[in-house]
mmCIF file of C-alpha atoms in Angstrom:
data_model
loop_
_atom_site.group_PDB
_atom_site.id
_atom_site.type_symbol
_atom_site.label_atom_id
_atom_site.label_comp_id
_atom_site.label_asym_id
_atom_site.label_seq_id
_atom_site.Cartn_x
_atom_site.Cartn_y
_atom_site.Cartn_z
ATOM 1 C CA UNK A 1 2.080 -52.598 20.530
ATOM 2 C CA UNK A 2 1.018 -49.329 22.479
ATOM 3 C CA UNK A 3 -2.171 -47.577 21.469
ATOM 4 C CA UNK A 4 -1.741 -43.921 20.801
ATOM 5 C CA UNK A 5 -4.000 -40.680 19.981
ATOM 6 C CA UNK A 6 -1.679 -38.249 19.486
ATOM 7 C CA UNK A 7 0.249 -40.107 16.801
ATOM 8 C CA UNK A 8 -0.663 -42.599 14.494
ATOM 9 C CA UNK A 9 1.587 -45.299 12.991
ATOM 10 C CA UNK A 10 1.025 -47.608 10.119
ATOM 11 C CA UNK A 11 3.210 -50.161 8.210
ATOM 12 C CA UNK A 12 3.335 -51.449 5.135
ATOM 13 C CA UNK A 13 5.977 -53.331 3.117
ATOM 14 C CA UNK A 14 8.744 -52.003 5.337
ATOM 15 C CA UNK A 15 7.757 -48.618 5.379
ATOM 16 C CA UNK A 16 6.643 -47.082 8.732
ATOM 17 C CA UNK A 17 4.834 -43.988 8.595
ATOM 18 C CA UNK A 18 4.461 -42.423 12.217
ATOM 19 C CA UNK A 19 2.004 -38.711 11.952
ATOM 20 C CA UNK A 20 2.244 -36.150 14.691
ATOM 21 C CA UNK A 21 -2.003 -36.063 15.271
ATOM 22 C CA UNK A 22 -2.508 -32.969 16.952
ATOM 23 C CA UNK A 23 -3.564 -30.762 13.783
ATOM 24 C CA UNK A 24 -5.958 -28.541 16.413
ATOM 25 C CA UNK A 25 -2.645 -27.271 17.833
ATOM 26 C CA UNK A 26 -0.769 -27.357 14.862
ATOM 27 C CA UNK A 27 1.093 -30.605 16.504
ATOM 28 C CA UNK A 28 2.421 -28.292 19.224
ATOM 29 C CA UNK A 29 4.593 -30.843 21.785
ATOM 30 C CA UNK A 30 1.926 -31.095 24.695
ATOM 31 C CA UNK A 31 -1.313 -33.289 25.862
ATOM 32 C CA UNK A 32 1.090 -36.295 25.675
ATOM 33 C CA UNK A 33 2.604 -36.169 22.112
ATOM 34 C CA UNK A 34 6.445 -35.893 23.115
ATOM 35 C CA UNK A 35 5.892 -39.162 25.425
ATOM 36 C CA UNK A 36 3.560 -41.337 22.266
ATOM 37 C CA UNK A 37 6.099 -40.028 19.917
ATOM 38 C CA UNK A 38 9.062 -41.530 21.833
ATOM 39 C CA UNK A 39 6.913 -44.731 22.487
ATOM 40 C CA UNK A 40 6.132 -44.855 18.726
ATOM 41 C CA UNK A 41 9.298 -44.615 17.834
ATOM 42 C CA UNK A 42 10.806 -47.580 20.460
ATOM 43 C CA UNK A 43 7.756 -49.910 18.735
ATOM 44 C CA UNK A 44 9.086 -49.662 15.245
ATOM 45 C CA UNK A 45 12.803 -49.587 16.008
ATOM 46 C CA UNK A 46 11.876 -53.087 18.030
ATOM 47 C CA UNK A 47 9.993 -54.070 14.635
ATOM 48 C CA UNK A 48 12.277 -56.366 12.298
ATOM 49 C CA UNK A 49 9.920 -55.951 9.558
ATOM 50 C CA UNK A 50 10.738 -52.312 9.558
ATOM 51 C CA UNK A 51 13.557 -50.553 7.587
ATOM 52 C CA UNK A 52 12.869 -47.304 7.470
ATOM 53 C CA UNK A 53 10.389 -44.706 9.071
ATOM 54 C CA UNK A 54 8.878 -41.548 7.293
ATOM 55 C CA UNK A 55 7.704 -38.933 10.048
ATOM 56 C CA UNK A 56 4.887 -36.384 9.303
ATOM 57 C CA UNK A 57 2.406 -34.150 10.433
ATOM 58 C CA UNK A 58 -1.209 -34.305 10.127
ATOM 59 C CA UNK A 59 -3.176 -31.099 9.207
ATOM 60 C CA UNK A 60 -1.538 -27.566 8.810
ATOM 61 C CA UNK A 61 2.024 -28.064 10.186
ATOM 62 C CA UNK A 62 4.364 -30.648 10.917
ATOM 63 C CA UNK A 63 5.356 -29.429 14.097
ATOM 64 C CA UNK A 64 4.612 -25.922 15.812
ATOM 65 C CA UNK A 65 7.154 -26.831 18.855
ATOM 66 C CA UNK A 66 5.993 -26.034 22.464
ATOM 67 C CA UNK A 67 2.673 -25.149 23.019
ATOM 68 C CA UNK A 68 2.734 -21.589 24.226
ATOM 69 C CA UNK A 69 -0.465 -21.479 25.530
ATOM 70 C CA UNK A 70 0.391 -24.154 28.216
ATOM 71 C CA UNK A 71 3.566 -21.967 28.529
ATOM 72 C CA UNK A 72 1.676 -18.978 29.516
ATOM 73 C CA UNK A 73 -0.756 -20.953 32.184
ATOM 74 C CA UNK A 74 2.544 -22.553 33.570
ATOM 75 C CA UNK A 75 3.921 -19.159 33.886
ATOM 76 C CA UNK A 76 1.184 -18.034 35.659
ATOM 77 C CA UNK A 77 0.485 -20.667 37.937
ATOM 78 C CA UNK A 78 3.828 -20.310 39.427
ATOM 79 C CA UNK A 79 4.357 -16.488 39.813
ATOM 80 C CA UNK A 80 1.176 -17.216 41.807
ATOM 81 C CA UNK A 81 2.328 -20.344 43.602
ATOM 82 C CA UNK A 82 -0.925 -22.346 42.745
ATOM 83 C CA UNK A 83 -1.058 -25.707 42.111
ATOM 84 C CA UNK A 84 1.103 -27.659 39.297
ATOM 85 C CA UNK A 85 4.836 -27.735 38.994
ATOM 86 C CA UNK A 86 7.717 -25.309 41.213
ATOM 87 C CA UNK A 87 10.133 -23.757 39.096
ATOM 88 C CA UNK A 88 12.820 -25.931 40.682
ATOM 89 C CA UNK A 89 10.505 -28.879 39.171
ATOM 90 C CA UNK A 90 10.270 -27.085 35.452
ATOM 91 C CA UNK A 91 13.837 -26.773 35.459
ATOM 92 C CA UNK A 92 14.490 -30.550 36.345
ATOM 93 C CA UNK A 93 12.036 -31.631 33.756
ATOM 94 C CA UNK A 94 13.348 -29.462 30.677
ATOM 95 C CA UNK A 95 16.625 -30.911 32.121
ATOM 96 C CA UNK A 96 14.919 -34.055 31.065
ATOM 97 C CA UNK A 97 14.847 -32.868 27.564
ATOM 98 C CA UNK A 98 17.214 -34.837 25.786
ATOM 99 C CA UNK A 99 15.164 -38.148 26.208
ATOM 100 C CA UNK A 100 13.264 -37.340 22.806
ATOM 101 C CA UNK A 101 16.688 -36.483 20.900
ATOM 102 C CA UNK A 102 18.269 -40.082 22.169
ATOM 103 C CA UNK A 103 15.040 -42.255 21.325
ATOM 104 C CA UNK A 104 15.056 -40.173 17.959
ATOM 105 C CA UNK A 105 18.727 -41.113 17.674
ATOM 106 C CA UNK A 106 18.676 -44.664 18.658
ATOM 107 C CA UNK A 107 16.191 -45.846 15.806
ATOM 108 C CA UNK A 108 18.436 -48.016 13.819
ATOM 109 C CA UNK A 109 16.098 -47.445 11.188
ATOM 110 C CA UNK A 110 17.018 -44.547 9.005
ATOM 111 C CA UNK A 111 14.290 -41.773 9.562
ATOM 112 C CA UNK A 112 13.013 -39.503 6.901
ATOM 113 C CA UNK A 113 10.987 -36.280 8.095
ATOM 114 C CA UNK A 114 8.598 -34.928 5.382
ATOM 115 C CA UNK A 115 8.209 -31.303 6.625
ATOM 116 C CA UNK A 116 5.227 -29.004 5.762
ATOM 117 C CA UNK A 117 3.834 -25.587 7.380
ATOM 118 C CA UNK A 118 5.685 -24.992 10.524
ATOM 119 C CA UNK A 119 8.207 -26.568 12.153
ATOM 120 C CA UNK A 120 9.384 -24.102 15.104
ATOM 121 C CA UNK A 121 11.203 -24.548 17.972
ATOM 122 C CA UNK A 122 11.438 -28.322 19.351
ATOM 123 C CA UNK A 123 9.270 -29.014 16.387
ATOM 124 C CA UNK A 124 12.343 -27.939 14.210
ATOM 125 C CA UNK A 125 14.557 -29.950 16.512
ATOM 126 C CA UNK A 126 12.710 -33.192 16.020
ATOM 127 C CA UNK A 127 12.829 -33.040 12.201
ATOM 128 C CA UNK A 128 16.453 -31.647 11.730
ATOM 129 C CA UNK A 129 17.389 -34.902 13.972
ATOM 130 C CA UNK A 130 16.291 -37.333 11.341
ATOM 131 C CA UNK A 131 17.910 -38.753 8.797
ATOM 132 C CA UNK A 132 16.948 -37.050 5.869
ATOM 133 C CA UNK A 133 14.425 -34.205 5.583
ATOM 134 C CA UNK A 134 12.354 -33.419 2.459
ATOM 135 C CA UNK A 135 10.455 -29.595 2.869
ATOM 136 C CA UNK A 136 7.429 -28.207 1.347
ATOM 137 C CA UNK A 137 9.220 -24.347 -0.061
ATOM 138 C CA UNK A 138 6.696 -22.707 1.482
ATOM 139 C CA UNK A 139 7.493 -24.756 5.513
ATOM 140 C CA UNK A 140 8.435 -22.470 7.833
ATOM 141 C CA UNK A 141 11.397 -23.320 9.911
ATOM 142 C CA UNK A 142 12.315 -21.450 13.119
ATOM 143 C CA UNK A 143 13.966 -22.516 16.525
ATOM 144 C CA UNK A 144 12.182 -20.029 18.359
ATOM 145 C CA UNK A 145 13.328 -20.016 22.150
ATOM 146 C CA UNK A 146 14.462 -16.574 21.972
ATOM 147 C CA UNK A 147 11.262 -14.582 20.716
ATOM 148 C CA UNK A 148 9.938 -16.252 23.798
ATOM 149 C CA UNK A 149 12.196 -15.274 26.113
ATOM 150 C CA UNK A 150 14.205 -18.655 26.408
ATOM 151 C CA UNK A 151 17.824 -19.629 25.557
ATOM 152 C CA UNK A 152 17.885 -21.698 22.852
ATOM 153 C CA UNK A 153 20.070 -24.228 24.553
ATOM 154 C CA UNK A 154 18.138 -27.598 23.476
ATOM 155 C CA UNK A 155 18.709 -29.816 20.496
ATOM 156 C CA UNK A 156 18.261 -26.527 18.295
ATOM 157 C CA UNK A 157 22.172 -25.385 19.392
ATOM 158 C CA UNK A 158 23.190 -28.719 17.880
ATOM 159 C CA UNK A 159 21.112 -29.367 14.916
ATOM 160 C CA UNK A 160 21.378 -25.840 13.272
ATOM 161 C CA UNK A 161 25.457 -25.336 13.085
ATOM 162 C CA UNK A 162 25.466 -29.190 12.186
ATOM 163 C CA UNK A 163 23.411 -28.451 8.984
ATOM 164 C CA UNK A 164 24.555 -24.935 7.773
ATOM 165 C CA UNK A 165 27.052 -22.076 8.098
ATOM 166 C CA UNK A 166 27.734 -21.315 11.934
ATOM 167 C CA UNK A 167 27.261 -17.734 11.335
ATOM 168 C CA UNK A 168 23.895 -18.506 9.629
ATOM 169 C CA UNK A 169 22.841 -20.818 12.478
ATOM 170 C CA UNK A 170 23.565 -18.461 15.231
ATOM 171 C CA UNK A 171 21.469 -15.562 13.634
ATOM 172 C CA UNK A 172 18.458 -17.754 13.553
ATOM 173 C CA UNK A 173 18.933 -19.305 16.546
ATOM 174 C CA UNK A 174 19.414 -15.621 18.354
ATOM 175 C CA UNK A 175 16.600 -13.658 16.378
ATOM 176 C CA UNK A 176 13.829 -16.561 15.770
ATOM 177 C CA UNK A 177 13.443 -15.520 12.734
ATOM 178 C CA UNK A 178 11.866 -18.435 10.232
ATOM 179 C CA UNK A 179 13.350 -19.261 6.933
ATOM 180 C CA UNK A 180 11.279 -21.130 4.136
ATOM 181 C CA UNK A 181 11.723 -24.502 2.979
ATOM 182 C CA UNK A 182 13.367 -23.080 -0.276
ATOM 183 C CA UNK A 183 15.779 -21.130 1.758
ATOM 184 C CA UNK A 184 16.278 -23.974 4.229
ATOM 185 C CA UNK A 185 17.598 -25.937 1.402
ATOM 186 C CA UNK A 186 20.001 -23.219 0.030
ATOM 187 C CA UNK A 187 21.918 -23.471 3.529
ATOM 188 C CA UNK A 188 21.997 -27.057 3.494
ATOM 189 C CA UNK A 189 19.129 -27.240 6.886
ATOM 190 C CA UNK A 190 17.408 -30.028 4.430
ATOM 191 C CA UNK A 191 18.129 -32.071 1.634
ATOM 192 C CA UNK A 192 15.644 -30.581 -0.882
ATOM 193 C CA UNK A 193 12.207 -28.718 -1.125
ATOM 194 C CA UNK A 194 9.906 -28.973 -3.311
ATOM 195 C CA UNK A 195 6.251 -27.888 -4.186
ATOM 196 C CA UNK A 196 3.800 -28.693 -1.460
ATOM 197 C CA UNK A 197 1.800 -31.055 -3.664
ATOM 198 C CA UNK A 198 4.553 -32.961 -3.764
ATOM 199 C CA UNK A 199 5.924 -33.590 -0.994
ATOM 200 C CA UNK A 200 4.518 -36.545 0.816
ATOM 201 C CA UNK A 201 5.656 -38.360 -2.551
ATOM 202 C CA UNK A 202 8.489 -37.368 -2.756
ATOM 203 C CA UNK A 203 9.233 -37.783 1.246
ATOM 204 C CA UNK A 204 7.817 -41.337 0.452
ATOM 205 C CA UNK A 205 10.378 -42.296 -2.631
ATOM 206 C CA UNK A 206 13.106 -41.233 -0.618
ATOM 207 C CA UNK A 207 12.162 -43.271 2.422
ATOM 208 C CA UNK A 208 11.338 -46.263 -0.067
ATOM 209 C CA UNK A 209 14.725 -45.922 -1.094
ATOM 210 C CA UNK A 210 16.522 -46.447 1.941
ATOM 211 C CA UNK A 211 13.697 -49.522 2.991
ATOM 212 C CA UNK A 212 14.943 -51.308 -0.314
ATOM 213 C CA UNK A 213 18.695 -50.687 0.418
ATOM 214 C CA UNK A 214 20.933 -53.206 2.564
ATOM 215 C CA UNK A 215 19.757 -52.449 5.969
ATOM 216 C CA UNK A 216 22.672 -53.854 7.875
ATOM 217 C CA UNK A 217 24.519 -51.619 5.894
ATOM 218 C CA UNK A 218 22.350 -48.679 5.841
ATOM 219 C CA UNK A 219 21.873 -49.025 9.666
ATOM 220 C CA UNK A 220 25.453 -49.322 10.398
ATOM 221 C CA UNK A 221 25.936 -45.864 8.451
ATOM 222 C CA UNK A 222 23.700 -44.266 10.143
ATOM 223 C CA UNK A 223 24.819 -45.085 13.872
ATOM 224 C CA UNK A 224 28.671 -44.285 12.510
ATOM 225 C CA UNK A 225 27.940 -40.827 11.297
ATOM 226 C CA UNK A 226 25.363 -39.771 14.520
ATOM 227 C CA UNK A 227 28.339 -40.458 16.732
ATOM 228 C CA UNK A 228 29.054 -36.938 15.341
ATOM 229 C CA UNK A 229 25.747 -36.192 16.416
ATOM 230 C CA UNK A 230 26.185 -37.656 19.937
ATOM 231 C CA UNK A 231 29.301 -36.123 20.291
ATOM 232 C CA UNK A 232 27.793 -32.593 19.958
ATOM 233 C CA UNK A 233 24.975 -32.750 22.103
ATOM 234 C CA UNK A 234 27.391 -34.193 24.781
ATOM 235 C CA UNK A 235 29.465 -31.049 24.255
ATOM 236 C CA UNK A 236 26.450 -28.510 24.613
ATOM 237 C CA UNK A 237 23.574 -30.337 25.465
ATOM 238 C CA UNK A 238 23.873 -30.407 29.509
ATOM 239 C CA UNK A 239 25.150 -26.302 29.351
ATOM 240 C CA UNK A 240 22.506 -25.311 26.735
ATOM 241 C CA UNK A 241 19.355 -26.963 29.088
ATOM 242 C CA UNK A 242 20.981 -25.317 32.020
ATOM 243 C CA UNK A 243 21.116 -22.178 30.408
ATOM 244 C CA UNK A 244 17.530 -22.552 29.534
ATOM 245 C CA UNK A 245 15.943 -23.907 32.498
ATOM 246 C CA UNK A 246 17.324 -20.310 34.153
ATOM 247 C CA UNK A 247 15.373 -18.324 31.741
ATOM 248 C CA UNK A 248 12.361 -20.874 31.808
ATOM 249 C CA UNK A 249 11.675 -19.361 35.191
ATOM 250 C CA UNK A 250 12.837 -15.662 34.189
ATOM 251 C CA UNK A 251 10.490 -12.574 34.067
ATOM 252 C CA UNK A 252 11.046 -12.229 30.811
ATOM 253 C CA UNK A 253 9.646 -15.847 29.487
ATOM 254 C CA UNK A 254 6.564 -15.314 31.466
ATOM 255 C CA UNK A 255 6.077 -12.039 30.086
ATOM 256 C CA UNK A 256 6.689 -13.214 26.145
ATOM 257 C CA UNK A 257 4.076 -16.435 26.576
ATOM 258 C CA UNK A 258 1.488 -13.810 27.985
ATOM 259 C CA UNK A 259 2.382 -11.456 25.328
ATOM 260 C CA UNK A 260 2.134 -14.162 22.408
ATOM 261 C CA UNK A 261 -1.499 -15.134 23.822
ATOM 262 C CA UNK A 262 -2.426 -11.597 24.127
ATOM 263 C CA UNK A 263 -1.133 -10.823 20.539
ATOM 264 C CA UNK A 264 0.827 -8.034 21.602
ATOM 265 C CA UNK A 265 4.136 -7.036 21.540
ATOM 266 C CA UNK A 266 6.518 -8.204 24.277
ATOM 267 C CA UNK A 267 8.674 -5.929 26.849
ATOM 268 C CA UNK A 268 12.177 -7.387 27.976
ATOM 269 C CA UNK A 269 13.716 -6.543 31.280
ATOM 270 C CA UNK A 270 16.726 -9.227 31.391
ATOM 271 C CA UNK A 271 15.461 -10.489 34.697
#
């Protein structure tokens, strides 16, 4: 089994909990957490004694998506050519995006996301890919690529229409704009919310459920219906992260991360 410090995993009785563990960055994807969560998730998909998985985050949030900060240094380091990665290299990488989508996808295992404070951007992504997700009514969901200047071209373009009303999905997806858990579950983005002091419980039941249920056929459910999933991303996903990898290298994304770590308002140009 691989050692980890940016998630933690336990098991018991069939039950696999993995926590997102960076609650001093509100679990923002950085420092290593994307790569542990993917390895987390092989180790108890490879586990027979697993048969079903309940993801969570420690501390404030579940998931607060990219870490904007590192966006903003990023930025900077290559509109002044020092060290670290071209922007032919940033490109190829988000390009690379995907891998946490497949790994989340190819647990046979069904996956249950229990989803308090926020859950923005890729942090939205990851949860709206499992199986089943259970929301606090005061989480905050958002795919926010476009407040920072991005396209939002990853698994967000899939996920959202999947889950509500197209028309709903594309105003999030092109303002940023965050919806609570309540209203999440009015347009069908989860399966239910309910008061924060109850949701780990209730998160739990639910995944308990599905452990006690017959997992050849609970697994073979779940891989039929995410061929719809599959399907999508194959019809979007390669556009959508070469749509974003342009504006991941734009003016205007370098402007909105040092904006958002200045706390002031950002100014477009469309270059």
């Amino acid at each position: 089994m691989n050692e980890y410090t940016t998630v933690t995993v336990e098991r018991k009785d069939g039950l696999a909990v993995i926590a997102l563990n960076r609650p001093e960055r509100l679990n923002a994807i950085g420092g290593g957490l994307e790569r542990e969560l993917g390895l987390a998730l092989a180790d108890v998909a490879a586990d027979p004694g697993v048969r079903a998985v309940l993801l969570r985050g420690e501390g404030r949030a579940f998931c607060a998506g990219g870490d904007v900060k590192d966006m903003s240094g990023r930025a900077e380091n290559s509109a002044e050519n020092e060290t670290g990665p071209s922007p032919a290299q940033q490109v190829y990488q988000l390009l690379h995006g995907r891998r946490i989508l497949e790994t989340i996808l190819s647990v046979p295992q069904p996956i249950v996301a229990a989803v308090h404070g926020y859950a923005m951007g890729l942090g939205a992504t990851i949860a709206l890919f499992c199986d089943v997700v259970i929301a606090a009514e005061d989480a905050q969901f958002a795919d926010t690529h476009v407040a920072v200047g991005l396209v939002a071209g990853d698994g967000g373009a899939v996920a959202w229409p999947l889950a509500m009303p197209l028309g709903a999905a594309k105003y999030y997806l092109m303002t940023g704009d965050r919806l609570d858990g309540t209203e999440a579950a009015r347009l069908g983005l989860v399966l239910r919310a309910v008061p924060p002091d109850r949701l780990l419980d209730e998160a739990t039941a639910v995944a308990r459920r599905l452990a006690e249920a017959a997992p050849l056929a609970v697994q073979g459910t779940k891989a039929t219906v995410n061929q719809i999933v599959r399907e999508r991303m194959n019809l979007l996903l390669d556009l959508g992260l070469t749509l974003e990898g342009g504006t991941f290298v734009s003016d205007d994304h370098r402007e909105a991360a040092a904006a958002f770590v200045a706390k002031r308002r950002p100014e477009f140009r469309g270059r």
